[in-house]
Amino acid sequence: MHRLSANIFYLPAIVYLAAIGLLPFALSIYFSSPSGNFSSYLQLFRSKEAMEVIANTGIFAFGTAGVATVLGLVLAIFVDSLKRLKRAFSALGYLPYMIPFTASALVWTTIYDPIYGPADYFLSLLGLSRINWLGQPSIQIYSATIVSIWSSIPLAFLLILAGLSSVPKQVREASAVDGMGMGEYYTSVALPMSRNSILTAFLMTLIIAFGNFDLPYILNGGLSYSMATLPFLVWFQIFYENQVAQGLAAAVILTIIVSVFAFILIRVNERRATGSKRRLRISFRIPNRIFNLAIKMVTILSFVFMVFPVYWMILMAFRPQSLDFVTPPILYPATFDVSTFISTAVQSEPYVITTFVASAITMIVTLLLAAPAAYSVARHGRNWLLILAIYLYTLPSASFVFGAYFIVYKLHMLNNWAALILTYPLFTVPFSIWTLSNFYKSLPRSFEEAALVDGYGPFRSFYQVVMPLIRPGLVATAMLSFIFSWHLLLFPLVLSETPYQFNFPPTGSFTVTVFATLFDPTSLGSSVGYNVWAQLASSGLILSLPVILLTLYSQEYLLRGLYLGGTKG
């Protein structure tokens, strides 16, 4: 009976992950070489453009992870060293996390504008030449990488700050008694003890960058191989050029690359779970005065870098469009105009309804599947399920998108809410199993033992005793699942054809992320002209506002959930 109940806890989740995760992945592998001669792979590697895309993907991913981890480390040290205002500076540190990738890319297309954008204006103030950020092939991938770094810093910051904050209080006090300054404490004590958190931050930002479809899709004005990455190439070849086998070959290659780093992440997670005491030894010492000055200078520049795009988006959304196309750019709120924002909000209504319904139901489904499955991991030793969850979570959406499309097409569910509700938990259930299992492990077994003595069965004990005790974890999981679902672009782009038609049963399932791309003049999805900055900023703000408000409202729960697992920035 005990074994049966233990299996029932995780069975619904494993059935779902097998049907919507493993099966689509297997279909992608099969259709990448349906004849079995691997001609699609050979054609891919013989293509000069494909080799350029693979190189771009490496630059994009490692550039993002390297710089974001360093800047996140600096910000984490700064916030951890504060005695006051930690909450305020932490909010600034994860501000870009509140902005979905789609909105981020939209805002940066205007910042990069070679005539009216502030990026070139700032360069001119420094006496430097103007740059065609998105139009010059030799720098396009680096321009995209800067945006990716901006959106990835919060994840690295939060994970590393969690590691620094976990240094025992007595260790901090002993360091102070020994007269250690800030530089010596962090380089010789705190950073070595936070080794796994720093490595996790690097791996998570690296893996997410490898699978990032949104930024290259929006920043790429038509297909430019000099900016394309593998996820973009997968979408373009399968759903734009109808070269299914070759596109899937690119997806399989991407999956293999990411799997290597996913395996390393799993090993790091196992090391953290077992409480490994291995430490990173740092052999250099930085004088305290130089260390403090460097941390403060980099922190100031990082905060300016992180806050300005959000400020610029709000500025453009609430001013007349005539103020956008002047040079030098107007960087202060000269006037206030809500008319464009209101008209854009009205246009977004069917897209917002679809996104809200899909995200809310995904949140509920995620809790129903992940909560008992995570309990099975924590209490019944189903570590293989945790490994599977982490692995599926790290795989890019490009690994599953064709298989998911194939299944949804066969079920006659294209272009309706059911397709989104069916597929979205693929991105939220694995992460939730990962984080919730940590919440369960932090809960003493004595509560369940007392319940069993009182005559409670396994299910009653779980639902009436354990679930109320991990309410913070459930809230964090619910909120993060909603936010993840709200961010998605590739799946609604592929599985949808029109906006919601206000009928029942519902038809039309374009989401608010797809709506935002309609106002991007550089995107393949654009349907409007160039002079749309006010609408572009308004749509980006409409896309971001629910996430911002939700994050601010439940930030303590969200931060706890992020600390325990890791998330897609």
Coordinates of C-alpha atoms in Angstrom, one line a residue:
M1 CA 0.0 0.0 0.0
H2 CA 2.8 2.4 0.9
R3 CA 4.5 1.7 -2.5
L4 CA 1.2 2.2 -4.3
S5 CA 0.6 5.5 -2.7
A6 CA 4.1 6.7 -3.3
N7 CA 3.7 5.9 -7.0
I8 CA 0.4 7.7 -7.3
F9 CA 2.0 10.9 -5.9
Y10 CA 4.2 11.3 -9.0
L11 CA 2.4 9.3 -11.6
P12 CA 0.3 12.2 -13.1
A13 CA 3.4 14.4 -13.5
I14 CA 5.4 11.6 -15.1
V15 CA 2.6 10.8 -17.5
Y16 CA 2.3 14.5 -18.5
L17 CA 6.1 15.0 -18.9
A18 CA 6.4 11.8 -21.0
A19 CA 3.5 12.8 -23.3
I20 CA 4.2 16.5 -23.7
G21 CA 8.0 16.5 -23.1
L22 CA 9.7 13.2 -24.0
L23 CA 7.3 12.3 -26.9
P24 CA 7.7 15.6 -28.7
F25 CA 11.5 15.4 -28.2
A26 CA 11.5 11.8 -29.6
L27 CA 9.4 13.1 -32.6
S28 CA 11.9 15.8 -33.2
I29 CA 14.8 13.3 -33.3
Y30 CA 12.8 11.0 -35.6
F31 CA 11.7 13.6 -38.1
S32 CA 15.2 15.2 -38.2
S33 CA 16.3 12.1 -40.2
P34 CA 13.2 10.2 -41.3
S35 CA 15.1 8.3 -44.0
G36 CA 17.8 7.3 -41.5
N37 CA 20.7 8.5 -43.6
F38 CA 21.4 11.7 -41.6
S39 CA 21.5 13.8 -44.8
S40 CA 19.9 16.7 -42.9
Y41 CA 22.7 16.8 -40.4
L42 CA 25.3 16.6 -43.2
Q43 CA 23.6 19.4 -45.0
L44 CA 23.5 21.4 -41.9
F45 CA 27.3 21.1 -41.2
R46 CA 28.1 21.8 -44.9
S47 CA 26.2 25.0 -44.7
K48 CA 28.4 28.1 -44.2
E49 CA 25.4 30.0 -42.8
A50 CA 24.7 27.2 -40.3
M51 CA 28.3 27.3 -39.1
E52 CA 28.0 31.0 -38.6
V53 CA 24.8 30.5 -36.6
I54 CA 26.5 27.9 -34.4
A55 CA 29.4 30.3 -33.7
N56 CA 26.9 33.1 -33.0
T57 CA 25.1 30.9 -30.5
G58 CA 28.4 30.3 -28.6
I59 CA 29.2 34.0 -28.6
F60 CA 25.7 34.9 -27.4
A61 CA 25.5 32.2 -24.7
F62 CA 29.0 32.4 -23.2
G63 CA 29.1 36.2 -23.5
T64 CA 25.8 36.4 -21.7
A65 CA 26.7 34.0 -19.0
G66 CA 30.2 35.3 -18.4
V67 CA 29.4 39.0 -18.1
A68 CA 26.0 38.5 -16.3
T69 CA 27.6 36.3 -13.7
V70 CA 30.4 38.8 -13.1
L71 CA 28.0 41.8 -12.8
G72 CA 25.6 39.7 -10.8
L73 CA 28.4 38.8 -8.4
V74 CA 29.4 42.4 -7.9
L75 CA 25.8 43.4 -7.2
A76 CA 25.3 40.5 -4.8
I77 CA 28.4 41.5 -2.9
F78 CA 27.3 45.1 -2.7
V79 CA 23.8 44.2 -1.5
D80 CA 25.0 41.5 0.9
S81 CA 27.4 44.0 2.5
L82 CA 24.7 46.6 3.2
K83 CA 23.3 46.9 6.7
R84 CA 20.3 49.0 5.5
L85 CA 18.2 49.3 2.3
K86 CA 18.8 45.7 1.2
R87 CA 15.3 45.3 0.0
A88 CA 15.3 48.5 -2.1
F89 CA 18.6 47.7 -3.8
S90 CA 17.5 44.0 -4.3
A91 CA 14.5 45.3 -6.1
L92 CA 16.7 47.3 -8.5
G93 CA 18.9 44.2 -8.9
Y94 CA 16.0 42.0 -10.2
L95 CA 14.2 44.8 -12.1
P96 CA 15.0 43.4 -15.6
Y97 CA 13.7 40.1 -14.5
M98 CA 10.2 41.7 -14.3
I99 CA 10.4 42.6 -18.0
P100 CA 9.7 39.7 -20.4
F101 CA 12.2 39.0 -23.1
T102 CA 9.8 40.2 -25.8
A103 CA 9.3 43.6 -24.1
S104 CA 13.1 43.9 -23.4
A105 CA 13.9 43.3 -27.1
L106 CA 11.3 45.8 -28.2
V107 CA 12.7 48.6 -26.0
W108 CA 16.2 47.9 -27.1
T109 CA 15.3 48.2 -30.8
T110 CA 14.6 51.9 -30.1
I111 CA 17.6 52.4 -27.9
Y112 CA 19.8 51.0 -30.7
D113 CA 18.2 53.2 -33.4
P114 CA 21.1 54.8 -35.4
I115 CA 19.4 58.2 -35.7
Y116 CA 17.1 58.8 -32.7
G117 CA 18.2 56.2 -30.2
P118 CA 20.0 57.1 -26.9
A119 CA 22.8 54.5 -27.3
D120 CA 24.5 56.4 -30.1
Y121 CA 23.8 59.7 -28.3
F122 CA 25.6 58.4 -25.3
L123 CA 28.6 57.4 -27.5
S124 CA 28.7 60.8 -29.0
L125 CA 28.9 62.4 -25.5
L126 CA 32.0 60.3 -24.9
G127 CA 33.5 61.4 -28.2
L128 CA 33.0 58.1 -29.9
S129 CA 31.6 57.3 -33.4
R130 CA 28.0 56.3 -33.9
I131 CA 27.3 52.6 -34.5
N132 CA 24.6 50.9 -36.5
W133 CA 24.0 48.4 -33.7
L134 CA 21.4 46.2 -35.5
G135 CA 22.4 46.9 -39.1
Q136 CA 26.1 46.3 -39.1
P137 CA 26.7 42.5 -39.6
S138 CA 30.0 42.5 -37.8
I139 CA 28.5 43.7 -34.5
Q140 CA 24.9 42.4 -34.7
I141 CA 25.4 39.4 -32.5
Y142 CA 27.3 41.5 -29.9
S143 CA 24.4 44.0 -29.8
A144 CA 22.0 41.1 -29.2
T145 CA 24.3 39.8 -26.5
I146 CA 24.2 43.1 -24.6
V147 CA 20.5 42.8 -24.4
S148 CA 20.7 39.2 -23.2
I149 CA 23.3 40.3 -20.5
W150 CA 20.9 43.0 -19.4
S151 CA 18.0 40.5 -19.0
S152 CA 20.2 37.8 -17.4
I153 CA 21.9 39.8 -14.6
P154 CA 19.0 39.5 -12.2
L155 CA 19.1 35.7 -12.2
A156 CA 22.8 35.6 -11.5
F157 CA 22.4 38.3 -8.9
L158 CA 19.7 36.4 -7.0
L159 CA 21.4 33.1 -7.1
I160 CA 24.7 34.4 -5.9
L161 CA 23.1 36.6 -3.3
A162 CA 21.3 33.5 -1.9
G163 CA 24.7 31.9 -1.6
L164 CA 26.3 34.9 0.1
S165 CA 23.3 35.2 2.5
S166 CA 23.6 31.6 3.6
V167 CA 27.1 32.2 5.1
P168 CA 26.5 31.4 8.8
K169 CA 26.1 34.3 11.1
Q170 CA 28.9 33.1 13.4
V171 CA 31.3 33.0 10.5
R172 CA 30.6 36.6 9.7
E173 CA 31.0 37.6 13.3
A174 CA 34.3 35.7 13.6
S175 CA 35.6 37.4 10.4
A176 CA 34.7 40.8 12.0
V177 CA 36.5 39.9 15.2
D178 CA 39.6 38.9 13.2
G179 CA 39.6 42.4 11.7
M180 CA 38.8 41.3 8.2
G181 CA 37.8 44.1 5.8
M182 CA 35.3 43.8 3.1
G183 CA 37.7 42.7 0.5
E184 CA 39.4 40.0 2.6
Y185 CA 36.1 38.7 3.9
Y186 CA 34.5 38.1 0.5
T187 CA 37.6 36.8 -1.3
S188 CA 38.8 34.5 1.4
V189 CA 35.5 33.5 3.2
A190 CA 32.2 34.3 1.5
L191 CA 33.0 33.6 -2.1
P192 CA 34.6 30.2 -1.4
M193 CA 31.6 29.2 0.7
S194 CA 29.3 30.4 -2.2
R195 CA 31.1 28.4 -4.9
N196 CA 28.2 26.3 -5.9
S197 CA 25.8 29.3 -6.1
I198 CA 28.2 31.1 -8.4
L199 CA 28.6 28.1 -10.6
T200 CA 24.9 27.5 -10.6
A201 CA 24.4 31.2 -11.7
F202 CA 26.8 30.8 -14.6
L203 CA 25.3 27.5 -15.7
M204 CA 21.7 28.7 -15.5
T205 CA 22.4 31.9 -17.4
L206 CA 24.4 29.9 -20.0
I207 CA 21.7 27.4 -20.5
I208 CA 18.9 30.0 -20.8
A209 CA 21.0 32.0 -23.3
F210 CA 21.6 28.9 -25.4
G211 CA 17.8 28.4 -25.7
N212 CA 16.8 32.1 -26.0
F213 CA 14.5 32.5 -29.0
D214 CA 12.8 35.7 -28.2
L215 CA 15.7 38.2 -28.3
P216 CA 17.2 37.0 -31.6
Y217 CA 13.7 36.8 -33.2
I218 CA 12.8 40.3 -32.4
L219 CA 16.1 42.0 -32.8
N220 CA 16.7 40.3 -36.2
G221 CA 15.2 42.5 -38.9
G222 CA 14.5 39.8 -41.4
L223 CA 16.8 36.8 -41.5
S224 CA 20.3 38.0 -41.0
Y225 CA 22.6 35.1 -40.3
S226 CA 25.1 37.4 -38.6
M227 CA 22.6 37.8 -35.7
A228 CA 20.8 34.4 -35.9
T229 CA 21.3 31.8 -33.2
L230 CA 20.3 28.1 -33.2
P231 CA 16.8 28.5 -31.6
F232 CA 16.0 31.2 -34.2
L233 CA 17.3 29.0 -37.0
V234 CA 15.2 26.1 -35.8
W235 CA 12.0 28.2 -36.0
F236 CA 13.0 29.8 -39.3
Q237 CA 13.8 26.6 -41.2
I238 CA 10.8 24.6 -39.8
F239 CA 8.0 27.1 -39.8
Y240 CA 9.2 29.8 -42.3
E241 CA 11.1 27.9 -45.0
N242 CA 9.4 24.5 -44.5
Q243 CA 12.8 22.7 -44.3
V244 CA 11.6 20.5 -41.4
A245 CA 14.4 17.9 -41.3
Q246 CA 17.2 20.4 -41.4
G247 CA 15.6 22.6 -38.8
L248 CA 15.1 19.7 -36.5
A249 CA 18.7 18.7 -37.1
A250 CA 19.6 22.1 -35.7
A251 CA 17.3 21.5 -32.8
V252 CA 18.9 18.2 -32.0
I253 CA 22.4 19.7 -32.2
L254 CA 21.3 22.5 -29.8
T255 CA 19.8 19.9 -27.4
I256 CA 23.1 18.0 -27.3
I257 CA 25.0 21.1 -26.5
V258 CA 22.7 22.2 -23.8
S259 CA 22.6 18.6 -22.4
V260 CA 26.3 18.8 -21.6
F261 CA 25.8 21.8 -19.3
A262 CA 22.5 20.4 -18.0
F263 CA 24.5 17.4 -16.8
I264 CA 27.0 19.7 -15.0
L265 CA 24.1 21.6 -13.4
I266 CA 22.6 18.4 -12.2
R267 CA 25.9 17.4 -10.6
V268 CA 26.2 20.8 -8.9
N269 CA 22.6 20.5 -7.6
E270 CA 23.5 17.1 -6.2
R271 CA 26.5 18.5 -4.5
R272 CA 24.5 21.3 -2.9
A273 CA 21.8 18.7 -1.8
T274 CA 24.4 16.6 -0.1
G275 CA 26.0 19.6 1.6
S276 CA 29.5 19.2 0.0
K277 CA 32.1 21.2 1.8
R278 CA 34.4 21.6 -1.1
R279 CA 35.5 25.2 -1.4
L280 CA 36.9 27.3 -4.2
R281 CA 40.3 28.4 -3.0
I282 CA 41.2 32.0 -3.9
S283 CA 44.9 32.7 -3.7
F284 CA 44.8 36.5 -4.2
R285 CA 44.0 39.3 -1.8
I286 CA 42.6 42.7 -2.9
P287 CA 43.3 45.7 -0.7
N288 CA 40.0 46.7 1.0
R289 CA 40.0 50.3 -0.3
I290 CA 40.5 49.2 -3.9
F291 CA 37.9 46.4 -3.5
N292 CA 35.3 48.7 -2.0
L293 CA 35.9 51.4 -4.7
A294 CA 35.7 48.8 -7.5
I295 CA 32.5 47.3 -6.1
K296 CA 30.8 50.6 -5.8
M297 CA 31.8 51.9 -9.2
V298 CA 30.7 48.7 -11.0
T299 CA 27.5 48.7 -9.0
I300 CA 26.6 52.2 -10.0
L301 CA 27.2 51.6 -13.6
S302 CA 25.3 48.3 -13.5
F303 CA 22.3 49.9 -11.9
V304 CA 22.2 52.6 -14.5
F305 CA 22.5 50.0 -17.2
M306 CA 19.7 48.0 -15.7
V307 CA 17.3 50.8 -14.9
F308 CA 17.6 53.0 -18.0
P309 CA 15.8 50.7 -20.5
V310 CA 12.8 50.4 -18.2
Y311 CA 12.7 54.2 -17.7
W312 CA 13.0 54.7 -21.4
M313 CA 10.1 52.4 -22.1
I314 CA 7.9 54.2 -19.6
L315 CA 9.0 57.6 -21.0
M316 CA 8.1 56.6 -24.6
A317 CA 4.7 55.1 -23.6
F318 CA 3.5 58.3 -22.0
R319 CA 4.5 61.1 -24.3
P320 CA 3.5 62.2 -27.8
Q321 CA 5.1 60.3 -30.6
S322 CA 6.5 63.5 -32.0
L323 CA 9.0 63.7 -29.1
D324 CA 10.5 60.3 -30.1
F325 CA 11.9 61.3 -33.4
V326 CA 14.1 64.2 -32.5
T327 CA 17.9 64.4 -32.2
P328 CA 19.4 64.6 -29.7
P329 CA 16.9 62.3 -27.9
I330 CA 14.8 63.8 -25.1
L331 CA 15.7 61.9 -22.0
Y332 CA 13.3 63.6 -19.5
P333 CA 9.5 63.6 -19.2
A334 CA 8.8 66.9 -21.1
T335 CA 5.0 66.2 -21.3
F336 CA 2.5 63.5 -20.3
D337 CA 0.2 61.8 -22.8
V338 CA -1.8 58.6 -22.1
S339 CA -3.8 58.5 -25.3
T340 CA -1.4 56.1 -27.1
F341 CA -1.2 53.8 -24.1
I342 CA -5.0 53.6 -23.7
S343 CA -5.6 52.9 -27.4
T344 CA -2.9 50.2 -27.4
A345 CA -4.4 48.7 -24.3
V346 CA -7.8 48.5 -26.0
Q347 CA -6.3 46.8 -29.0
S348 CA -4.5 44.3 -26.7
E349 CA -7.7 43.1 -25.0
P350 CA -8.2 39.7 -26.8
Y351 CA -4.5 39.0 -26.5
V352 CA -4.5 39.8 -22.8
I353 CA -7.6 37.6 -22.2
T354 CA -5.9 34.7 -23.8
T355 CA -2.7 35.1 -22.0
F356 CA -4.4 35.5 -18.6
V357 CA -6.6 32.4 -19.1
A358 CA -3.7 30.3 -20.3
S359 CA -1.4 31.4 -17.5
A360 CA -3.9 31.1 -14.8
I361 CA -5.0 27.6 -15.8
T362 CA -1.3 26.6 -16.2
M363 CA -0.6 27.8 -12.7
I364 CA -3.4 25.5 -11.3
V365 CA -2.3 22.5 -13.4
T366 CA 1.3 23.0 -12.4
L367 CA 0.4 22.9 -8.7
L368 CA -1.8 19.8 -9.1
L369 CA 1.0 17.9 -11.0
A370 CA 4.2 19.3 -9.3
A371 CA 3.2 19.4 -5.6
P372 CA 2.7 15.7 -5.1
A373 CA 5.5 14.8 -7.5
A374 CA 8.0 17.0 -5.6
Y375 CA 6.8 15.4 -2.4
S376 CA 7.6 12.0 -3.8
V377 CA 11.1 13.2 -4.6
A378 CA 11.6 14.6 -1.1
R379 CA 10.0 11.9 1.0
H380 CA 10.1 8.7 -1.2
G381 CA 13.6 9.0 -2.7
R382 CA 12.5 9.5 -6.3
N383 CA 15.7 11.3 -7.2
W384 CA 15.5 10.1 -10.8
L385 CA 12.3 12.2 -11.2
L386 CA 14.2 15.3 -9.9
I387 CA 17.0 14.6 -12.4
L388 CA 14.4 14.3 -15.2
A389 CA 12.7 17.5 -14.1
I390 CA 15.9 19.5 -14.0
Y391 CA 17.0 18.1 -17.4
L392 CA 13.6 18.9 -19.1
Y393 CA 13.6 22.4 -17.5
T394 CA 17.1 23.2 -19.0
L395 CA 16.2 22.1 -22.5
P396 CA 15.3 24.9 -24.9
S397 CA 11.8 25.2 -26.2
A398 CA 13.2 24.6 -29.7
S399 CA 13.8 21.0 -28.6
F400 CA 10.1 20.4 -28.2
V401 CA 8.3 22.9 -30.5
F402 CA 7.9 20.8 -33.6
G403 CA 6.9 17.7 -31.7
A404 CA 4.4 19.7 -29.7
Y405 CA 3.1 21.3 -32.9
F406 CA 2.7 17.8 -34.5
I407 CA 0.7 16.5 -31.5
V408 CA -1.5 19.6 -31.3
Y409 CA -2.1 19.4 -35.0
K410 CA -3.1 15.8 -34.8
L411 CA -5.5 16.6 -32.0
H412 CA -7.1 19.4 -34.1
M413 CA -6.3 21.9 -31.3
L414 CA -4.4 24.6 -33.3
N415 CA -5.3 28.2 -32.7
N416 CA -7.3 27.7 -29.5
W417 CA -6.7 28.0 -25.8
A418 CA -6.5 24.2 -25.2
A419 CA -3.2 24.1 -27.2
L420 CA -1.6 26.6 -24.9
I421 CA -3.0 25.1 -21.7
L422 CA -1.8 21.6 -22.8
T423 CA 1.8 22.7 -23.6
Y424 CA 2.6 25.5 -21.2
P425 CA 3.0 23.2 -18.1
L426 CA 6.0 21.6 -19.9
F427 CA 7.9 24.8 -18.9
T428 CA 6.5 25.1 -15.4
V429 CA 6.1 21.6 -14.0
P430 CA 9.8 20.6 -14.1
F431 CA 10.9 23.8 -12.4
S432 CA 8.2 23.5 -9.8
I433 CA 9.2 19.9 -9.0
W434 CA 12.7 21.1 -8.5
T435 CA 11.9 24.0 -6.2
L436 CA 9.1 22.4 -4.2
S437 CA 11.2 19.3 -3.5
N438 CA 13.6 21.7 -1.6
F439 CA 10.7 23.2 0.3
Y440 CA 9.6 19.7 1.4
K441 CA 13.1 18.7 2.4
S442 CA 13.3 21.8 4.7
L443 CA 10.2 20.5 6.5
P444 CA 10.8 18.2 9.5
R445 CA 9.4 14.7 9.1
S446 CA 8.0 14.9 12.7
F447 CA 4.8 16.6 11.4
E448 CA 4.0 13.7 9.1
E449 CA 4.9 11.2 11.8
A450 CA 2.6 12.8 14.2
A451 CA -0.2 12.8 11.6
L452 CA 0.3 9.1 11.0
V453 CA 0.1 8.4 14.8
D454 CA -3.2 10.2 14.8
G455 CA -4.5 7.9 12.1
Y456 CA -4.0 10.0 9.0
G457 CA -3.3 8.1 5.8
P458 CA -0.6 9.2 3.3
F459 CA -2.9 11.3 1.2
R460 CA -4.7 13.0 4.1
S461 CA -1.4 13.7 5.8
F462 CA -0.1 15.3 2.6
Y463 CA -3.1 17.5 1.8
Q464 CA -4.1 18.4 5.3
V465 CA -0.8 18.6 7.1
V466 CA 2.1 19.1 4.7
M467 CA 0.5 21.4 2.1
P468 CA -0.5 24.1 4.6
L469 CA 3.0 24.0 6.1
I470 CA 4.7 24.7 2.8
R471 CA 2.2 27.5 1.8
P472 CA 5.1 29.9 1.0
G473 CA 6.5 27.4 -1.4
L474 CA 3.1 26.9 -3.1
V475 CA 2.6 30.6 -3.4
A476 CA 6.1 31.0 -4.9
T477 CA 5.4 28.1 -7.3
A478 CA 2.1 29.5 -8.4
M479 CA 3.4 33.0 -9.0
L480 CA 6.5 31.8 -10.9
S481 CA 4.3 29.5 -13.0
F482 CA 2.1 32.4 -13.9
I483 CA 5.0 34.6 -14.8
F484 CA 6.8 31.9 -16.9
S485 CA 3.6 31.3 -18.8
W486 CA 3.1 35.1 -19.4
H487 CA 6.6 35.3 -20.9
L488 CA 6.3 32.6 -23.5
L489 CA 6.6 33.6 -27.2
L490 CA 7.7 30.6 -29.4
F491 CA 4.9 28.2 -28.5
P492 CA 2.0 30.7 -29.0
L493 CA 3.7 32.0 -32.1
V494 CA 3.7 28.4 -33.6
L495 CA 0.4 27.1 -32.2
S496 CA -1.7 30.2 -32.9
E497 CA -3.0 32.0 -36.0
T498 CA -5.4 34.7 -34.8
P499 CA -6.3 36.6 -31.7
Y500 CA -9.2 35.5 -29.5
Q501 CA -12.5 36.0 -31.3
F502 CA -14.7 36.5 -28.2
N503 CA -16.7 33.3 -28.9
F504 CA -17.2 30.0 -27.2
P505 CA -15.7 27.5 -27.5
P506 CA -12.7 29.8 -27.8
T507 CA -11.0 30.2 -31.1
G508 CA -7.9 32.3 -31.7
S509 CA -5.0 32.1 -29.2
F510 CA -2.4 34.8 -30.0
T511 CA -1.0 36.0 -26.7
V512 CA 0.1 39.4 -25.5
T513 CA 3.8 38.5 -26.4
V514 CA 2.7 38.0 -30.0
F515 CA 0.7 41.2 -29.9
A516 CA 3.8 43.2 -28.8
T517 CA 5.8 41.9 -31.7
L518 CA 3.3 43.4 -34.1
F519 CA 4.6 46.9 -33.2
D520 CA 8.2 46.0 -33.8
P521 CA 9.4 47.5 -37.1
T522 CA 12.5 45.3 -37.2
S523 CA 10.8 41.9 -36.5
L524 CA 9.7 39.3 -39.0
G525 CA 6.4 39.4 -37.2
S526 CA 5.9 43.1 -37.7
S527 CA 2.8 44.3 -39.5
V528 CA 3.2 48.0 -39.1
G529 CA 5.6 50.8 -40.2
Y530 CA 8.6 52.3 -38.5
N531 CA 7.1 55.3 -36.7
V532 CA 5.5 53.3 -33.9
W533 CA 7.7 53.9 -30.9
A534 CA 4.9 55.0 -28.6
Q535 CA 2.8 51.9 -29.5
L536 CA 5.9 49.7 -29.2
A537 CA 6.6 51.0 -25.7
S538 CA 3.0 50.8 -24.7
S539 CA 2.7 47.2 -25.8
G540 CA 5.9 46.4 -24.0
L541 CA 4.6 48.0 -20.9
I542 CA 1.2 46.2 -21.2
L543 CA 3.1 43.0 -21.5
S544 CA 5.3 43.8 -18.5
L545 CA 2.8 45.4 -16.1
P546 CA 1.2 42.2 -14.8
V547 CA 4.5 40.7 -14.1
I548 CA 5.9 43.8 -12.4
L549 CA 2.8 44.1 -10.1
L550 CA 2.7 40.4 -9.3
T551 CA 6.5 40.4 -8.5
L552 CA 6.2 43.4 -6.3
Y553 CA 3.2 42.1 -4.5
S554 CA 4.7 38.7 -3.7
Q555 CA 8.4 39.4 -3.9
E556 CA 9.3 37.6 -0.7
Y557 CA 7.7 34.3 -1.9
L558 CA 9.2 34.8 -5.3
L559 CA 12.7 35.4 -4.1
R560 CA 12.5 32.3 -1.9
G561 CA 11.4 30.2 -4.9
L562 CA 14.2 31.7 -7.0
Y563 CA 16.8 31.0 -4.4
L564 CA 15.8 27.3 -4.1
G565 CA 15.9 26.5 -7.7
G566 CA 16.8 28.9 -10.4
T567 CA 14.6 30.5 -13.1
K568 CA 14.4 31.7 -16.8
G569 CA 15.2 35.5 -16.6

